[in-house]
Coordinates of C-alpha atoms and ligand atoms in Angstrom, one line a residue:
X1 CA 46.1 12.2 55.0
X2 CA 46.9 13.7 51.8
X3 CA 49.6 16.5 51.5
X4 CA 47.0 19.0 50.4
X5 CA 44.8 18.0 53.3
X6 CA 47.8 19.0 55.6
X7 CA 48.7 22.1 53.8
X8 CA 45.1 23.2 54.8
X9 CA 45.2 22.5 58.4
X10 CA 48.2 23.7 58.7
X11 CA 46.8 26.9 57.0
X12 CA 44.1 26.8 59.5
X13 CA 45.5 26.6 62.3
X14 CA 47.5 29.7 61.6
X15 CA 45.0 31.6 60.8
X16 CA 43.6 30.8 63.9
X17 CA 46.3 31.7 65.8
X18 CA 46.5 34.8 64.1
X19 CA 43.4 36.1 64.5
X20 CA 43.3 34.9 68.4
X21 CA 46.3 37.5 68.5
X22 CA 44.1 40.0 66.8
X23 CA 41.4 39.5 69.3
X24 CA 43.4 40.6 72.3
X25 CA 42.0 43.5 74.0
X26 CA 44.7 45.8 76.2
X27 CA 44.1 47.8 79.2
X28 CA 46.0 50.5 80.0
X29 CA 48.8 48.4 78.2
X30 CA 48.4 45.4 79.5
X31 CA 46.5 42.1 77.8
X32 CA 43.3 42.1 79.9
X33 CA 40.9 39.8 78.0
X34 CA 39.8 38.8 74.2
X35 CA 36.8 40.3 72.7
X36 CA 34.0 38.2 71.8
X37 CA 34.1 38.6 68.1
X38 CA 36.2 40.3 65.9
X39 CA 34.0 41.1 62.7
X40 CA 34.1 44.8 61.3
X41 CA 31.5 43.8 58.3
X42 CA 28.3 44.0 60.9
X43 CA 27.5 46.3 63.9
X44 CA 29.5 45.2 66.8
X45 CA 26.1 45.7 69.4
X46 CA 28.6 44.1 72.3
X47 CA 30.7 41.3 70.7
X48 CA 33.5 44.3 71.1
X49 CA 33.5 43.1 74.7
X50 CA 35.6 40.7 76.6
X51 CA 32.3 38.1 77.7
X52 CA 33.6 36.0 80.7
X53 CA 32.6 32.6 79.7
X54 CA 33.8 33.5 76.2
X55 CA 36.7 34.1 77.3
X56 CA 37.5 30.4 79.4
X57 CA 38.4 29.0 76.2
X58 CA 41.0 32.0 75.5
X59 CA 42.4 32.0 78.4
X60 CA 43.1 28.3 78.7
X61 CA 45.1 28.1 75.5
X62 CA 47.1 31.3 76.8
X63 CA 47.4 29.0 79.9
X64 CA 48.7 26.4 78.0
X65 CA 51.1 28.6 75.7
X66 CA 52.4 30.1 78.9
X67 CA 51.0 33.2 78.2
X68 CA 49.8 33.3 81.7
X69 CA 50.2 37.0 82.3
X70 CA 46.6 37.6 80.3
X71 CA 44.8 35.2 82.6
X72 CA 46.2 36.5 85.5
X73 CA 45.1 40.3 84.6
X74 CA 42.0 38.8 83.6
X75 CA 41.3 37.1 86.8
X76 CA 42.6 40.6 88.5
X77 CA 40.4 42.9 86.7
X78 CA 37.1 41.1 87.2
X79 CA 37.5 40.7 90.2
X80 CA 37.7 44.3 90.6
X81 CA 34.3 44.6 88.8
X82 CA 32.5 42.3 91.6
X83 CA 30.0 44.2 93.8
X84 CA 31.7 43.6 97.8
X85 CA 29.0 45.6 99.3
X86 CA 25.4 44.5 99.8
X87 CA 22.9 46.5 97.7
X88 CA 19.9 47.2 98.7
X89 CA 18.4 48.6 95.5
X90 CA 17.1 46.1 93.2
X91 CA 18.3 47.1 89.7
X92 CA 22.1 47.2 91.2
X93 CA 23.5 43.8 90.6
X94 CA 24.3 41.2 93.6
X95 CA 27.3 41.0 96.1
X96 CA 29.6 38.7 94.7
X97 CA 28.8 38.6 91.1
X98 CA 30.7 38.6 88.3
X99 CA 29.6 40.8 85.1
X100 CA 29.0 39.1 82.3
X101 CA 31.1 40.9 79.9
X102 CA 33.1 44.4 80.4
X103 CA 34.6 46.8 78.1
X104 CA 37.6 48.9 77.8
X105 CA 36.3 52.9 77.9
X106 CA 38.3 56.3 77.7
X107 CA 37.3 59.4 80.1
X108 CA 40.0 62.6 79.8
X109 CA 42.4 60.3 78.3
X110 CA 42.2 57.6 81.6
X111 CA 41.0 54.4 80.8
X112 CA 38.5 52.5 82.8
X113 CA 36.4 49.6 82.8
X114 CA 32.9 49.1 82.2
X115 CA 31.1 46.2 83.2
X116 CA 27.8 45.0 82.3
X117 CA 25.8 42.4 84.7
X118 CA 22.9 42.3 82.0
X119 CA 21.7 45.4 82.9
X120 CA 22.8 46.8 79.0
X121 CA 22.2 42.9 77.7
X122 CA 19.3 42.2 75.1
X123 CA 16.4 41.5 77.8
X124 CA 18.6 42.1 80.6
X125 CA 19.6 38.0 81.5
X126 CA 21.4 37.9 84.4
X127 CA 25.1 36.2 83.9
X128 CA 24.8 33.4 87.1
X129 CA 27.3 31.3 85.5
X130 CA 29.9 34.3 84.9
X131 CA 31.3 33.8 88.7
X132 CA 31.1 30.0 88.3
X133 CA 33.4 30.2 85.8
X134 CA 35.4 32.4 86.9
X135 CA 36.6 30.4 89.9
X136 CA 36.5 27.3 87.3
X137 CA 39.7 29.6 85.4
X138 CA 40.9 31.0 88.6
X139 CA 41.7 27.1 89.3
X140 CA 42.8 26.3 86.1
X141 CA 45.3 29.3 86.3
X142 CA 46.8 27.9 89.9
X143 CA 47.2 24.2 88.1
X144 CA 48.9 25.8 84.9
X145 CA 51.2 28.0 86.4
X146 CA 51.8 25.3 89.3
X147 CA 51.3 28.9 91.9
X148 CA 48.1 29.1 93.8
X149 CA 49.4 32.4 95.8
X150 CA 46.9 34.5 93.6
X151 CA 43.9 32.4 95.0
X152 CA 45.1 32.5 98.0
X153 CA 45.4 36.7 98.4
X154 CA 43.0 37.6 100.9
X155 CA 41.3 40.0 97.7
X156 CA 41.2 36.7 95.9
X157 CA 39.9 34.6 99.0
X158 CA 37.0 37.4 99.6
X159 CA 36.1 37.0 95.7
X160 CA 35.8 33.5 96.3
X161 CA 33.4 33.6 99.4
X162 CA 31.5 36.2 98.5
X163 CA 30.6 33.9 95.0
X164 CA 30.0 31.3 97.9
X165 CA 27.8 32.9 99.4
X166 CA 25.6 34.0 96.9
X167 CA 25.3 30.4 95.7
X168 CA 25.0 28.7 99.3
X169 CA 22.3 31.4 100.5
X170 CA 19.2 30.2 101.5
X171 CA 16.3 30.5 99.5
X172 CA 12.9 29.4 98.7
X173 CA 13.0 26.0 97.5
X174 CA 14.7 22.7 99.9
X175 CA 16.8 21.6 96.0
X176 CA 20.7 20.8 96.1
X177 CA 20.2 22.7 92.9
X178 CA 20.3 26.3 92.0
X179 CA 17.4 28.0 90.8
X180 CA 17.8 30.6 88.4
X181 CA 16.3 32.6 85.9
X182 CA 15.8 31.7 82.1
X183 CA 18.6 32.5 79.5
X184 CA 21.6 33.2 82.6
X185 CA 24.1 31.0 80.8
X186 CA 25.7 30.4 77.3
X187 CA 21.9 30.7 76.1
X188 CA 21.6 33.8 77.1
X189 CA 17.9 34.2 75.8
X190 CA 14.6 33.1 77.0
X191 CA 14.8 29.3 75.9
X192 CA 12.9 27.6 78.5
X193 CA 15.8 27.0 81.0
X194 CA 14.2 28.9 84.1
X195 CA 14.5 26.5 87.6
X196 CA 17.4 24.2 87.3
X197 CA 18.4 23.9 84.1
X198 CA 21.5 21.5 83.7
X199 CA 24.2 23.8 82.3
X200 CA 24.2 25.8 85.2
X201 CA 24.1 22.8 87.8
X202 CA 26.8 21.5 86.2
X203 CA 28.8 24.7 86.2
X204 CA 27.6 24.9 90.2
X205 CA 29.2 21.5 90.7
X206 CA 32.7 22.2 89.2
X207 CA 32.6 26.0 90.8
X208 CA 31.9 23.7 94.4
X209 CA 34.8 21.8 93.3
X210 CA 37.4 24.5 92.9
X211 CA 36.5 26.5 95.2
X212 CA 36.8 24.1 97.8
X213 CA 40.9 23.4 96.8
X214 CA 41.3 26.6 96.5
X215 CA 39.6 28.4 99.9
X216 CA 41.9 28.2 103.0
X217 CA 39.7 27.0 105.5
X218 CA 40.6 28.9 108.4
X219 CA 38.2 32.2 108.5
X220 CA 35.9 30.3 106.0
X221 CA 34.9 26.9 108.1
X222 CA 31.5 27.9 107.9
X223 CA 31.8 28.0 103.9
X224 CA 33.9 25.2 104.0
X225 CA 31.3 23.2 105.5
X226 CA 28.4 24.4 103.5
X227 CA 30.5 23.2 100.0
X228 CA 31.4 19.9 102.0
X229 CA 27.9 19.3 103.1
X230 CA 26.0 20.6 99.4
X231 CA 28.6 18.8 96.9
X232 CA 27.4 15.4 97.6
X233 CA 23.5 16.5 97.9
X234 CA 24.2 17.9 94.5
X235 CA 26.3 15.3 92.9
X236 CA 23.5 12.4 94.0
X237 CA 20.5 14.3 92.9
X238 CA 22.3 14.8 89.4
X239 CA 23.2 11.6 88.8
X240 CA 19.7 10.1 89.8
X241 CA 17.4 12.8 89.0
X242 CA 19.0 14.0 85.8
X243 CA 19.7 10.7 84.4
X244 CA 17.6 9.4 81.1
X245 CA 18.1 6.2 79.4
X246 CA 16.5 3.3 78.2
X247 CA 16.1 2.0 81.4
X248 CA 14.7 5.0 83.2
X249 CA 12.7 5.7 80.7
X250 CA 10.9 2.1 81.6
X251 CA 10.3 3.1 85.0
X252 CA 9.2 6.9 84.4
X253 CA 6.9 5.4 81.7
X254 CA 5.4 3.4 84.5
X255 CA 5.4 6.2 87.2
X256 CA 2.7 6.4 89.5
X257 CA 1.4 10.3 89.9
X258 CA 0.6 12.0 93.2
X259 CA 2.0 10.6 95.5
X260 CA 2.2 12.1 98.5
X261 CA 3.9 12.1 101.3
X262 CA 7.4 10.5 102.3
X263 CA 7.3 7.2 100.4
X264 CA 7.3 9.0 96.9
X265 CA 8.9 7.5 94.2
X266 CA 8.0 10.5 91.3
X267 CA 9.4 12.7 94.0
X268 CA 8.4 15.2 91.3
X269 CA 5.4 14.4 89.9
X270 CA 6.0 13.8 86.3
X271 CA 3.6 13.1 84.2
X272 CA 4.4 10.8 81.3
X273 CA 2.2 12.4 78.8
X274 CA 4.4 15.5 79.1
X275 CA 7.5 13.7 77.2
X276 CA 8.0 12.8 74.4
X277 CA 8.7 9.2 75.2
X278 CA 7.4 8.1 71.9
X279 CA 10.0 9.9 70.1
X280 CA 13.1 9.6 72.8
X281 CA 11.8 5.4 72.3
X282 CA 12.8 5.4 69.1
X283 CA 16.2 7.8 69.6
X284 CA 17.5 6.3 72.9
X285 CA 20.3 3.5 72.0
X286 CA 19.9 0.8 73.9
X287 CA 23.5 1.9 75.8
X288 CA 23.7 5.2 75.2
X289 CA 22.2 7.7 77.6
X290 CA 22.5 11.7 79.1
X291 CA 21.2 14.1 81.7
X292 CA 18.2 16.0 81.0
X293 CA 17.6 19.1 80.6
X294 CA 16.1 20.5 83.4
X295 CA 14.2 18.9 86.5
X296 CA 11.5 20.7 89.0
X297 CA 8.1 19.9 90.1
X298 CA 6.3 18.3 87.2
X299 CA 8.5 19.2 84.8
X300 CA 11.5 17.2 82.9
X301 CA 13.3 18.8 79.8
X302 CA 14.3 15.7 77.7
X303 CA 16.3 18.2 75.6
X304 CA 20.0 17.3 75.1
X305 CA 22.1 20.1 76.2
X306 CA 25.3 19.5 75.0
X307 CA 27.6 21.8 77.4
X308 CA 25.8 20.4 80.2
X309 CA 26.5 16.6 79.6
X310 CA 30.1 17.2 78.5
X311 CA 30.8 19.4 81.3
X312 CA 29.4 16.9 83.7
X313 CA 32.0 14.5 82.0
X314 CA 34.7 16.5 82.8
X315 CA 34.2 17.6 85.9
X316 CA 33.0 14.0 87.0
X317 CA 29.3 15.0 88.3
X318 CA 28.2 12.1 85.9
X319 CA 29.6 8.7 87.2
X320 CA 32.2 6.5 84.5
X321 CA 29.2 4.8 83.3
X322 CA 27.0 7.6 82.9
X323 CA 30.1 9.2 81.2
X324 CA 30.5 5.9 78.5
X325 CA 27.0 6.1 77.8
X326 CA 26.7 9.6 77.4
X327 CA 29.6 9.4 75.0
X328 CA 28.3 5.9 73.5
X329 CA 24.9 7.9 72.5
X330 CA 26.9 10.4 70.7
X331 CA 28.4 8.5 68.6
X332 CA 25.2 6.5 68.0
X333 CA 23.5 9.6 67.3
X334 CA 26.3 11.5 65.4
X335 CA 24.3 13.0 62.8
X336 CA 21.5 14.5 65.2
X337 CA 24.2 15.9 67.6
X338 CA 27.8 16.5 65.4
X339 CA 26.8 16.1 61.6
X340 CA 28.5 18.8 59.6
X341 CA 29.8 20.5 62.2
X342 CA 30.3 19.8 65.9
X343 CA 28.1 20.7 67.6
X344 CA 24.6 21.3 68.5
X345 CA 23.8 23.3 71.3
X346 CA 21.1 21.2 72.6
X347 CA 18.5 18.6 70.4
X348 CA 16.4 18.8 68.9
X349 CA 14.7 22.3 68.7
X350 CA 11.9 23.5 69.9
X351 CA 9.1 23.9 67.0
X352 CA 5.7 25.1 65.9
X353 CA 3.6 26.2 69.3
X354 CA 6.3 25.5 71.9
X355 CA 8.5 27.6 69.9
X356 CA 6.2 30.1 69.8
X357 CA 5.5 29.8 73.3
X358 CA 8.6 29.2 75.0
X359 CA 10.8 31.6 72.7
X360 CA 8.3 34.1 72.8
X361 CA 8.4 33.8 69.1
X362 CA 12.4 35.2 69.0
X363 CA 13.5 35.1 65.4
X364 CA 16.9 34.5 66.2
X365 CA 15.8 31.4 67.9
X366 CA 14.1 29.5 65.0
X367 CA 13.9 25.9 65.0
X368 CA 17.6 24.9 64.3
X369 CA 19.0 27.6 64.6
X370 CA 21.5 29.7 66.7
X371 CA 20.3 29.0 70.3
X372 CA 17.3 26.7 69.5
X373 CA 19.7 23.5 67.9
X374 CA 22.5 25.0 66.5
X375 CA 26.0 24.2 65.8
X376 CA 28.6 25.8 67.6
X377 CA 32.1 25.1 67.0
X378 CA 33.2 26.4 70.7
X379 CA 31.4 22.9 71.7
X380 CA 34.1 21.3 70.2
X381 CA 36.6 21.2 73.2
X382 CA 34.4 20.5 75.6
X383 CA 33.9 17.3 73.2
X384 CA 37.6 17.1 72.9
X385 CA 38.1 17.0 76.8
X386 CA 35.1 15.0 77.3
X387 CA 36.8 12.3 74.4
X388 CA 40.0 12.5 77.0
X389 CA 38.7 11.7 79.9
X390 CA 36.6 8.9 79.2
X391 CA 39.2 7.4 76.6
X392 CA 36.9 7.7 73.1
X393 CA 39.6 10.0 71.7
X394 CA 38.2 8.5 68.0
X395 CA 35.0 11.2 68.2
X396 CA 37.0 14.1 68.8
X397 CA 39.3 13.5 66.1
X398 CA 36.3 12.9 64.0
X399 CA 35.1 16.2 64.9
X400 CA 37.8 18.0 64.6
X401 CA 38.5 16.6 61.2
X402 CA 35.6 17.9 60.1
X403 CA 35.3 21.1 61.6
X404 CA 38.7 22.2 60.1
X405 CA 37.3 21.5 56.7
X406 CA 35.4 24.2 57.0
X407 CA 35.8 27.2 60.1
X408 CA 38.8 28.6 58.6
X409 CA 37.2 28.9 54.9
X410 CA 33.7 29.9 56.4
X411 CA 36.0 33.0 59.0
X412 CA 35.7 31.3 62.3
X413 CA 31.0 31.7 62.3
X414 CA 29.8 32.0 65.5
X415 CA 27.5 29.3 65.0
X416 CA 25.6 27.2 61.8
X417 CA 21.9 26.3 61.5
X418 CA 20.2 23.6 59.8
X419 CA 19.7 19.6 61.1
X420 CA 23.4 19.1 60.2
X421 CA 24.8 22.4 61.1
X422 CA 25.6 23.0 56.7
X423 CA 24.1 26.5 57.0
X424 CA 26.5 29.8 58.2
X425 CA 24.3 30.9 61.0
X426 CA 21.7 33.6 60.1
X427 CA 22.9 36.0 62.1
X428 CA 26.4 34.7 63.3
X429 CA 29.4 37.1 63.4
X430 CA 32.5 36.1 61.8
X431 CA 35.9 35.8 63.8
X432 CA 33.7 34.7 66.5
X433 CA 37.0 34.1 69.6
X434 CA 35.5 30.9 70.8
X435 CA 34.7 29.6 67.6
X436 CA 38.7 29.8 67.2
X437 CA 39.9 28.9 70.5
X438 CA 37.0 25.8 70.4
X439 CA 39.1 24.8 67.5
X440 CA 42.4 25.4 69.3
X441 CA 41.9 24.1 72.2
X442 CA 40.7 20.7 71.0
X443 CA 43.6 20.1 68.8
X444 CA 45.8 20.8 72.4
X445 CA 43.7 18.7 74.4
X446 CA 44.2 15.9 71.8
X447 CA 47.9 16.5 71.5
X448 CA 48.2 16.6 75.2
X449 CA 45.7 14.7 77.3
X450 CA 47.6 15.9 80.1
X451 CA 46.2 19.5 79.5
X452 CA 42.5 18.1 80.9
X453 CA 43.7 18.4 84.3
X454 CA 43.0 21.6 84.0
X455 CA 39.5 21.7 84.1
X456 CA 38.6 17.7 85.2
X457 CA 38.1 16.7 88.7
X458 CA 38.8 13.9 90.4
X459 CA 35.7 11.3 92.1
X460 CA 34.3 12.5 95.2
X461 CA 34.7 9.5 97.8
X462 CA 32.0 7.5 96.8
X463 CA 31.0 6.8 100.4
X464 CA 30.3 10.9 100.4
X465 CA 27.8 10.4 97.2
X466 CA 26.1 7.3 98.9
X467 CA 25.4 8.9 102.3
X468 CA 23.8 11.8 100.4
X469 CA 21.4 9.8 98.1
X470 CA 20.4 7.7 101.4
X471 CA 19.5 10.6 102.9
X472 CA 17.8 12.6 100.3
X473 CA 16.5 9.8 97.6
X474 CA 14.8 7.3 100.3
X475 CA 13.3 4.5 98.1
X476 CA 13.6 5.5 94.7
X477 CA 15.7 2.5 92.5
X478 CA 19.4 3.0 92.7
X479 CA 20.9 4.9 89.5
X480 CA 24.1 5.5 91.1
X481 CA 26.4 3.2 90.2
Ligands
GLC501 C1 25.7 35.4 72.4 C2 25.8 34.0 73.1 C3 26.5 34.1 74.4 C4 27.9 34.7 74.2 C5 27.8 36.1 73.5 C6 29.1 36.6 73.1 O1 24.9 36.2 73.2 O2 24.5 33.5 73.3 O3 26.6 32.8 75.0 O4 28.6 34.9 75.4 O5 27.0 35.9 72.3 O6 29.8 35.8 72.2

């Protein structure tokens, strides 16, 4: 590297840092959270708030700089913000949920929080993976500070189950998955991710995971049991239902249709001529591979979703070789999914009549752009972690490389557009806090591949996963290695 080069990232990573510190929002004196961007040339609509999933990637940097006493406020505050009592009127959001973002208000000179649970939000998306996450951090704060007395106060216990139980409840369709509305994750707009779209599955998965280290089983057996019972339901039907590659591509390409009855092997019903096999064909290495998009009765999203895959990496729903080849088909298919900037949110974009269709037209949603096959650098260390645990550090230092060329001289975009991410996004903010701490953190996962431990999982006993997929997947090939 030449010294200039150096000079630069050094450059940029101070800046980073400084405008992380910058981002810092304080309630009544104390650190509480970061807001989501930090951009006074635009109307700040509510990137002046702290958003909970924007703020993971804060918060595990302060966990790794020690500056634990932000997480821990964090973790303290929201959980004040969660409903505890049943509601009975429909526009008053659901026990156990956690808001989506909050904000730091003044009344007679006494600050107070405000929380919004999409009731304020553009189209009013309900946040579902804001309490996955949540309990994701709250674990990654008991591993980091080596303590896990705050998960174990009963306030902190109660947050817990009640997030339990509004995930385990019953409802009307017999999936391991959740099913959820359209646009109640990191795409928070209508995109075509209504049912059981992967992000959130994944999110559901790890959430399961940490909840059930952290949960002291005596007063919860009946939670315990329900996690114990749904993680290995969920973790088979991922990793045979979800899974496309070359392979599975054969056989869906060959799938009989309506079948009915117990014997099914398109337990749901897809019709070829819905996918784009043509296309996927011709992108598909012949060893890479990835979980799709989305899975329900006649329906499979072939999209690439990016947080969803790497995620599933990381928190080891996807099996080691699902993991290789998922990575393998990334670097096979660098330019689609990193080019000039890691990385898109999902590939490729919807266009023409489906985007019309299912983004109801939204202009911020344009083919390659923003939600609909952007870039966003927060990706990046989900990437980096991803690289860690699967040993293919090489991509994230590509990334990375090449995402420090640019962030700091472009002011830290929310997101680019454009096949190769070359564009500033449309309507991106600048000082956009996870497009720093994306940065940030990858460079500290990289340095320190001991920091993954954080948020990675180890494998369930395979003999859990096994019994499951017997039970639920009856005579459908094996895809579970
Ligand atoms: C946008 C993103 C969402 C993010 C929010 C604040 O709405 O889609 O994921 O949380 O901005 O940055």
């Amino acid at each position: 590297m030449q010294i200039n080069e150096l000079l630069t990232n050094q450059n940029t990573e101070e800046a980073a840092w400084r405008a992380l510190e910058r981002s810092i929002i304080y309630y009544q004196g104390r650190p509480v959270g970061t807001v989501a961007a930090y951009d006074v040339s635009t109307e700040a609509l509510n990137y002046d708030q702290c958003f909970i999933r924007d703020f993971v990637s804060s918060a595990l940097i302060f966990l790794l700089k020690g500056r634990t006493d932000i997480v821990r406020n964090f973790l303290e505050e929201t959980l004040k913000l969660q409903p505890k009592e049943r509601q009975l009127d429909a526009y008053k959001p659901g026990r156990g949920l956690i808001p989506a973002s909050f904000k730091v208000l003044c009344d007679n000179g006494e600050e107070y929080l405000e929380a919004d649970f999409g009731e304020h939000a553009i189209a009013r998306v309900t946040p579902v993976d804001s309490c996955l996450w949540w309990i994701i951090l709250l674990r990654a704060y008991a591993i980091a500070t080596k303590d896990f007395s705050l998960a174990y106060q009963p306030e902190f216990q109660n947050g817990i189950r009640l997030i339990m139980e509004i995930c385990l409840a019953n409802r009307f369709d017999m999936y391991p998955t959740l099913l959820v509305p359209d646009g109640a994750c990191m795409i928070d707009r209508r995109m075509g991710i209504y049912g059981h779209p992967l992000e959130l599955q994944v999110l559901f998965y790890a959430a399961l995971r940490a909840a059930r280290e952290m949960l002291i089983c005596q007063g919860n057996q009946d939670i315990v049991a329900a996690i114990d019972n749904r993680l290995p339901l969920l973790c088979g039907h991922i990793r045979q239902h979800y899974w496309i590659d070359i392979n599975r591509l054969n056989a869906i390409y060959r799938f009989k249709s309506e079948e009915y009855g117990k014997t099914a092997v398109n337990l749901f019903n897809i019709y070829v001529d819905s996918l784009p096999y043509y296309e996927l064909d011709k992108w598909l290495p012949r060893k890479g591979g990835y979980l799709a998009g989305n899975v329900g009765p006649s329906q499979l999203d072939t999209r690439f979703f990016t947080l969803g895959n790497l995620m599933a990496i990381i928190s080891d729903l996807a099996t080691e070789e699902q993991s290789q080849a998922i990575m393998t088909l990334i670097e096979e298919r660098w330019d689609d999914l990193v080019g000039d900037m890691p990385m898109k949110i999902c590939f490729p974009a919807l266009e023409d009549e489906e985007y019309r269709i299912v983004t109801g037209c939204d202009p911020k949603n344009i083919p390659w752009s923003y939600h609909n096959a952007g870039s966003w650098p927060v990706l990046m260390w989900m990437l980096a972690a991803a690289s860690v645990k699967t040993k293919r550090t090489n991509l994230a230092a590509k990334a990375i490389e090449i995402a420090q060329a640019r962030l700091g001289e472009d002011e830290w975009p929310e997101y680019y557009d454009g096949k190769k991410g070359r564009l500033i996004g449309k309507q991106a903010r600048k000082y956009q806090t996870w497009s720093i701490t994306g940065y940030l953190l990858a460079k500290e996962l990289m340095a320190n591949p001991s920091y993954l431990r954080l948020v990675s999982f180890d494998e369930l006993p395979p003999e859990a996963v096994s019994r499951a997929c017997e039970f639920e997947i009856r005579s459908v090939e094996p895809y579970i290695s």
